[in-house]
């Protein structure tokens, strides 16, 4: 019950994969703010000092250049464009719109905007686990059923009590 379930505000190299989105006005939003209204903040000398911060972490040397090879090339590839985003294997149900994607800044693969119940165990009871005969499992190759039983609070060394 949110306006935008997933929002990428001009970011790069995000992977949005294997999500079940229910009852949202818009399942996904990806904008190119770095090329529009936020460009002045991201430009050299801009208010966010992006270039200064990038140079300060030695992005072009190990370990950064090895761990993040696309970061090593960022200044030569239109650094303000939200490139490299991948949106795949997601299900949107009872969402007014699938999404708003500015430009060609995302790879879209095997997403489903389901019109009817896509095969949840008990949608009315808010149990969004998928039945074995689910439309999702048939239509989206590689979609992995969410391990709902493993989600949420649990006891560990940092949390001794669970309410």
PDB file of N, CA and C in Angstrom, residues 9-64:
ATOM      1  N   UNK A   9      16.259   6.154  -7.642  1.00  0.00           N
ATOM      2  CA  UNK A   9      16.316   7.588  -7.916  1.00  0.00           C
ATOM      3  C   UNK A   9      17.601   7.981  -8.607  1.00  0.00           C
ATOM      4  N   UNK A  10      17.755   7.565  -9.853  1.00  0.00           N
ATOM      5  CA  UNK A  10      18.921   7.935 -10.634  1.00  0.00           C
ATOM      6  C   UNK A  10      20.135   7.066 -10.389  1.00  0.00           C
ATOM      7  N   UNK A  11      19.990   5.983  -9.654  1.00  0.00           N
ATOM      8  CA  UNK A  11      21.130   5.133  -9.317  1.00  0.00           C
ATOM      9  C   UNK A  11      21.599   4.262 -10.465  1.00  0.00           C
ATOM     10  N   UNK A  12      22.749   3.662 -10.280  1.00  0.00           N
ATOM     11  CA  UNK A  12      23.373   2.799 -11.281  1.00  0.00           C
ATOM     12  C   UNK A  12      23.576   1.393 -10.743  1.00  0.00           C
ATOM     13  N   UNK A  13      23.581   0.450 -11.686  1.00  0.00           N
ATOM     14  CA  UNK A  13      23.963  -0.933 -11.401  1.00  0.00           C
ATOM     15  C   UNK A  13      23.155  -1.587 -10.280  1.00  0.00           C
ATOM     16  N   UNK A  14      21.891  -1.242 -10.190  1.00  0.00           N
ATOM     17  CA  UNK A  14      20.998  -1.884  -9.228  1.00  0.00           C
ATOM     18  C   UNK A  14      20.398  -3.129  -9.867  1.00  0.00           C
ATOM     19  N   UNK A  15      20.222  -4.166  -9.082  1.00  0.00           N
ATOM     20  CA  UNK A  15      19.542  -5.374  -9.544  1.00  0.00           C
ATOM     21  C   UNK A  15      18.306  -5.543  -8.672  1.00  0.00           C
ATOM     22  N   UNK A  16      17.145  -5.500  -9.314  1.00  0.00           N
ATOM     23  CA  UNK A  16      15.866  -5.696  -8.638  1.00  0.00           C
ATOM     24  C   UNK A  16      15.343  -7.030  -9.146  1.00  0.00           C
ATOM     25  N   UNK A  17      15.407  -8.055  -8.293  1.00  0.00           N
ATOM     26  CA  UNK A  17      15.154  -9.412  -8.763  1.00  0.00           C
ATOM     27  C   UNK A  17      14.358 -10.212  -7.740  1.00  0.00           C
ATOM     28  N   UNK A  18      13.402 -10.981  -8.263  1.00  0.00           N
ATOM     29  CA  UNK A  18      12.687 -11.966  -7.469  1.00  0.00           C
ATOM     30  C   UNK A  18      11.864 -11.334  -6.345  1.00  0.00           C
ATOM     31  N   UNK A  19      11.115 -10.297  -6.673  1.00  0.00           N
ATOM     32  CA  UNK A  19      10.255  -9.633  -5.698  1.00  0.00           C
ATOM     33  C   UNK A  19       8.794  -9.898  -5.997  1.00  0.00           C
ATOM     34  N   UNK A  20       7.991  -9.926  -4.948  1.00  0.00           N
ATOM     35  CA  UNK A  20       6.543  -9.990  -5.065  1.00  0.00           C
ATOM     36  C   UNK A  20       6.026  -8.656  -4.549  1.00  0.00           C
ATOM     37  N   UNK A  21       5.394  -7.900  -5.424  1.00  0.00           N
ATOM     38  CA  UNK A  21       4.911  -6.556  -5.091  1.00  0.00           C
ATOM     39  C   UNK A  21       3.389  -6.592  -5.139  1.00  0.00           C
ATOM     40  N   UNK A  22       2.747  -6.191  -4.038  1.00  0.00           N
ATOM     41  CA  UNK A  22       1.300  -6.295  -3.916  1.00  0.00           C
ATOM     42  C   UNK A  22       0.720  -4.964  -3.464  1.00  0.00           C
ATOM     43  N   UNK A  23      -0.414  -4.582  -4.071  1.00  0.00           N
ATOM     44  CA  UNK A  23      -1.192  -3.418  -3.630  1.00  0.00           C
ATOM     45  C   UNK A  23      -0.399  -2.120  -3.629  1.00  0.00           C
ATOM     46  N   UNK A  24       0.298  -1.832  -4.684  1.00  0.00           N
ATOM     47  CA  UNK A  24       1.052  -0.589  -4.804  1.00  0.00           C
ATOM     48  C   UNK A  24       0.507   0.201  -5.991  1.00  0.00           C
ATOM     49  N   UNK A  25       0.506   1.523  -5.869  1.00  0.00           N
ATOM     50  CA  UNK A  25       0.075   2.339  -7.006  1.00  0.00           C
ATOM     51  C   UNK A  25       1.003   2.100  -8.192  1.00  0.00           C
ATOM     52  N   UNK A  26       2.296   2.007  -7.925  1.00  0.00           N
ATOM     53  CA  UNK A  26       3.276   1.750  -8.970  1.00  0.00           C
ATOM     54  C   UNK A  26       4.310   0.765  -8.422  1.00  0.00           C
ATOM     55  N   UNK A  27       4.539  -0.310  -9.138  1.00  0.00           N
ATOM     56  CA  UNK A  27       5.477  -1.320  -8.663  1.00  0.00           C
ATOM     57  C   UNK A  27       6.915  -0.816  -8.670  1.00  0.00           C
ATOM     58  N   UNK A  28       7.304  -0.102  -9.721  1.00  0.00           N
ATOM     59  CA  UNK A  28       8.702   0.293  -9.881  1.00  0.00           C
ATOM     60  C   UNK A  28       8.817   1.688 -10.449  1.00  0.00           C
ATOM     61  N   UNK A  29       9.788   2.425  -9.963  1.00  0.00           N
ATOM     62  CA  UNK A  29      10.090   3.769 -10.473  1.00  0.00           C
ATOM     63  C   UNK A  29      11.589   3.846 -10.659  1.00  0.00           C
ATOM     64  N   UNK A  30      12.022   4.213 -11.843  1.00  0.00           N
ATOM     65  CA  UNK A  30      13.431   4.465 -12.104  1.00  0.00           C
ATOM     66  C   UNK A  30      13.501   5.776 -12.860  1.00  0.00           C
ATOM     67  N   UNK A  31      14.212   6.748 -12.296  1.00  0.00           N
ATOM     68  CA  UNK A  31      14.311   8.028 -12.996  1.00  0.00           C
ATOM     69  C   UNK A  31      15.763   8.374 -13.315  1.00  0.00           C
ATOM     70  N   UNK A  32      15.907   9.359 -14.158  1.00  0.00           N
ATOM     71  CA  UNK A  32      17.223   9.820 -14.605  1.00  0.00           C
ATOM     72  C   UNK A  32      17.503  11.213 -14.052  1.00  0.00           C
ATOM     73  N   UNK A  33      17.320  11.380 -12.770  1.00  0.00           N
ATOM     74  CA  UNK A  33      17.445  12.706 -12.151  1.00  0.00           C
ATOM     75  C   UNK A  33      18.816  13.334 -12.342  1.00  0.00           C
ATOM     76  N   UNK A  34      19.849  12.511 -12.483  1.00  0.00           N
ATOM     77  CA  UNK A  34      21.191  13.045 -12.701  1.00  0.00           C
ATOM     78  C   UNK A  34      21.345  13.748 -14.038  1.00  0.00           C
ATOM     79  N   UNK A  35      20.422  13.491 -14.951  1.00  0.00           N
ATOM     80  CA  UNK A  35      20.429  14.163 -16.254  1.00  0.00           C
ATOM     81  C   UNK A  35      19.427  15.313 -16.290  1.00  0.00           C
ATOM     82  N   UNK A  36      18.641  15.433 -15.239  1.00  0.00           N
ATOM     83  CA  UNK A  36      17.595  16.457 -15.190  1.00  0.00           C
ATOM     84  C   UNK A  36      17.795  17.414 -14.034  1.00  0.00           C
ATOM     85  N   UNK A  37      16.803  17.452 -13.140  1.00  0.00           N
ATOM     86  CA  UNK A  37      16.798  18.441 -12.075  1.00  0.00           C
ATOM     87  C   UNK A  37      17.993  18.326 -11.123  1.00  0.00           C
ATOM     88  N   UNK A  38      18.581  17.144 -10.946  1.00  0.00           N
ATOM     89  CA  UNK A  38      19.697  16.983 -10.008  1.00  0.00           C
ATOM     90  C   UNK A  38      21.064  17.149 -10.653  1.00  0.00           C
ATOM     91  N   UNK A  39      21.103  17.398 -11.950  1.00  0.00           N
ATOM     92  CA  UNK A  39      22.388  17.518 -12.648  1.00  0.00           C
ATOM     93  C   UNK A  39      23.283  18.591 -12.028  1.00  0.00           C
ATOM     94  N   UNK A  40      22.700  19.695 -11.611  1.00  0.00           N
ATOM     95  CA  UNK A  40      23.510  20.783 -11.049  1.00  0.00           C
ATOM     96  C   UNK A  40      24.191  20.374  -9.740  1.00  0.00           C
ATOM     97  N   UNK A  41      23.611  19.431  -9.011  1.00  0.00           N
ATOM     98  CA  UNK A  41      24.228  18.978  -7.760  1.00  0.00           C
ATOM     99  C   UNK A  41      25.340  17.971  -8.008  1.00  0.00           C
ATOM    100  N   UNK A  42      25.236  17.253  -9.112  1.00  0.00           N
ATOM    101  CA  UNK A  42      26.208  16.213  -9.410  1.00  0.00           C
ATOM    102  C   UNK A  42      27.345  16.681 -10.299  1.00  0.00           C
ATOM    103  N   UNK A  43      27.225  17.830 -10.902  1.00  0.00           N
ATOM    104  CA  UNK A  43      28.267  18.341 -11.796  1.00  0.00           C
ATOM    105  C   UNK A  43      29.540  18.660 -11.008  1.00  0.00           C
ATOM    106  N   UNK A  44      30.660  18.741 -11.707  1.00  0.00           N
ATOM    107  CA  UNK A  44      31.917  19.128 -11.047  1.00  0.00           C
ATOM    108  C   UNK A  44      31.706  20.453 -10.331  1.00  0.00           C
ATOM    109  N   UNK A  45      32.065  20.477  -9.055  1.00  0.00           N
ATOM    110  CA  UNK A  45      31.878  21.682  -8.255  1.00  0.00           C
ATOM    111  C   UNK A  45      30.465  21.856  -7.738  1.00  0.00           C
ATOM    112  N   UNK A  46      29.587  20.899  -8.031  1.00  0.00           N
ATOM    113  CA  UNK A  46      28.186  20.981  -7.594  1.00  0.00           C
ATOM    114  C   UNK A  46      28.044  20.767  -6.096  1.00  0.00           C
ATOM    115  N   UNK A  47      26.859  21.013  -5.612  1.00  0.00           N
ATOM    116  CA  UNK A  47      26.585  20.974  -4.184  1.00  0.00           C
ATOM    117  C   UNK A  47      26.860  19.654  -3.492  1.00  0.00           C
ATOM    118  N   UNK A  48      26.773  18.547  -4.196  1.00  0.00           N
ATOM    119  CA  UNK A  48      27.012  17.251  -3.553  1.00  0.00           C
ATOM    120  C   UNK A  48      28.474  16.830  -3.601  1.00  0.00           C
ATOM    121  N   UNK A  49      29.291  17.571  -4.315  1.00  0.00           N
ATOM    122  CA  UNK A  49      30.738  17.307  -4.431  1.00  0.00           C
ATOM    123  C   UNK A  49      31.034  15.857  -4.829  1.00  0.00           C
ATOM    124  N   UNK A  50      30.258  15.341  -5.785  1.00  0.00           N
ATOM    125  CA  UNK A  50      30.394  13.952  -6.206  1.00  0.00           C
ATOM    126  C   UNK A  50      31.788  13.629  -6.745  1.00  0.00           C
ATOM    127  N   UNK A  51      32.332  14.481  -7.586  1.00  0.00           N
ATOM    128  CA  UNK A  51      33.646  14.217  -8.170  1.00  0.00           C
ATOM    129  C   UNK A  51      34.721  14.252  -7.098  1.00  0.00           C
ATOM    130  N   UNK A  52      34.638  15.199  -6.214  1.00  0.00           N
ATOM    131  CA  UNK A  52      35.611  15.318  -5.124  1.00  0.00           C
ATOM    132  C   UNK A  52      35.578  14.064  -4.241  1.00  0.00           C
ATOM    133  N   UNK A  53      34.393  13.589  -3.920  1.00  0.00           N
ATOM    134  CA  UNK A  53      34.253  12.394  -3.092  1.00  0.00           C
ATOM    135  C   UNK A  53      34.757  11.152  -3.819  1.00  0.00           C
ATOM    136  N   UNK A  54      34.511  11.070  -5.116  1.00  0.00           N
ATOM    137  CA  UNK A  54      34.969   9.930  -5.904  1.00  0.00           C
ATOM    138  C   UNK A  54      36.489   9.857  -5.905  1.00  0.00           C
ATOM    139  N   UNK A  55      37.142  10.971  -6.153  1.00  0.00           N
ATOM    140  CA  UNK A  55      38.603  11.015  -6.177  1.00  0.00           C
ATOM    141  C   UNK A  55      39.178  10.715  -4.795  1.00  0.00           C
ATOM    142  N   UNK A  56      38.512  11.177  -3.744  1.00  0.00           N
ATOM    143  CA  UNK A  56      38.994  10.982  -2.371  1.00  0.00           C
ATOM    144  C   UNK A  56      39.091   9.513  -1.974  1.00  0.00           C
ATOM    145  N   UNK A  57      38.262   8.643  -2.561  1.00  0.00           N
ATOM    146  CA  UNK A  57      38.333   7.217  -2.215  1.00  0.00           C
ATOM    147  C   UNK A  57      39.244   6.428  -3.148  1.00  0.00           C
ATOM    148  N   UNK A  58      39.957   7.114  -4.038  1.00  0.00           N
ATOM    149  CA  UNK A  58      40.865   6.442  -4.977  1.00  0.00           C
ATOM    150  C   UNK A  58      40.154   5.351  -5.774  1.00  0.00           C
ATOM    151  N   UNK A  59      39.026   5.733  -6.354  1.00  0.00           N
ATOM    152  CA  UNK A  59      38.172   4.794  -7.085  1.00  0.00           C
ATOM    153  C   UNK A  59      38.884   4.091  -8.234  1.00  0.00           C
ATOM    154  N   UNK A  60      39.955   4.686  -8.744  1.00  0.00           N
ATOM    155  CA  UNK A  60      40.648   4.137  -9.914  1.00  0.00           C
ATOM    156  C   UNK A  60      41.838   3.247  -9.541  1.00  0.00           C
ATOM    157  N   UNK A  61      41.947   2.881  -8.262  1.00  0.00           N
ATOM    158  CA  UNK A  61      43.030   2.010  -7.795  1.00  0.00           C
ATOM    159  C   UNK A  61      42.460   0.884  -6.944  1.00  0.00           C
ATOM    160  N   UNK A  62      43.220  -0.209  -6.834  1.00  0.00           N
ATOM    161  CA  UNK A  62      42.765  -1.300  -5.972  1.00  0.00           C
ATOM    162  C   UNK A  62      42.618  -0.810  -4.530  1.00  0.00           C
ATOM    163  N   UNK A  63      41.681  -1.334  -3.799  1.00  0.00           N
ATOM    164  CA  UNK A  63      40.812  -2.463  -4.142  1.00  0.00           C
ATOM    165  C   UNK A  63      39.589  -2.062  -4.954  1.00  0.00           C
ATOM    166  N   UNK A  64      39.273  -0.764  -5.019  1.00  0.00           N
ATOM    167  CA  UNK A  64      38.048  -0.302  -5.675  1.00  0.00           C
ATOM    168  C   UNK A  64      38.012  -0.646  -7.156  1.00  0.00           C
TER     169      UNK A  64
END
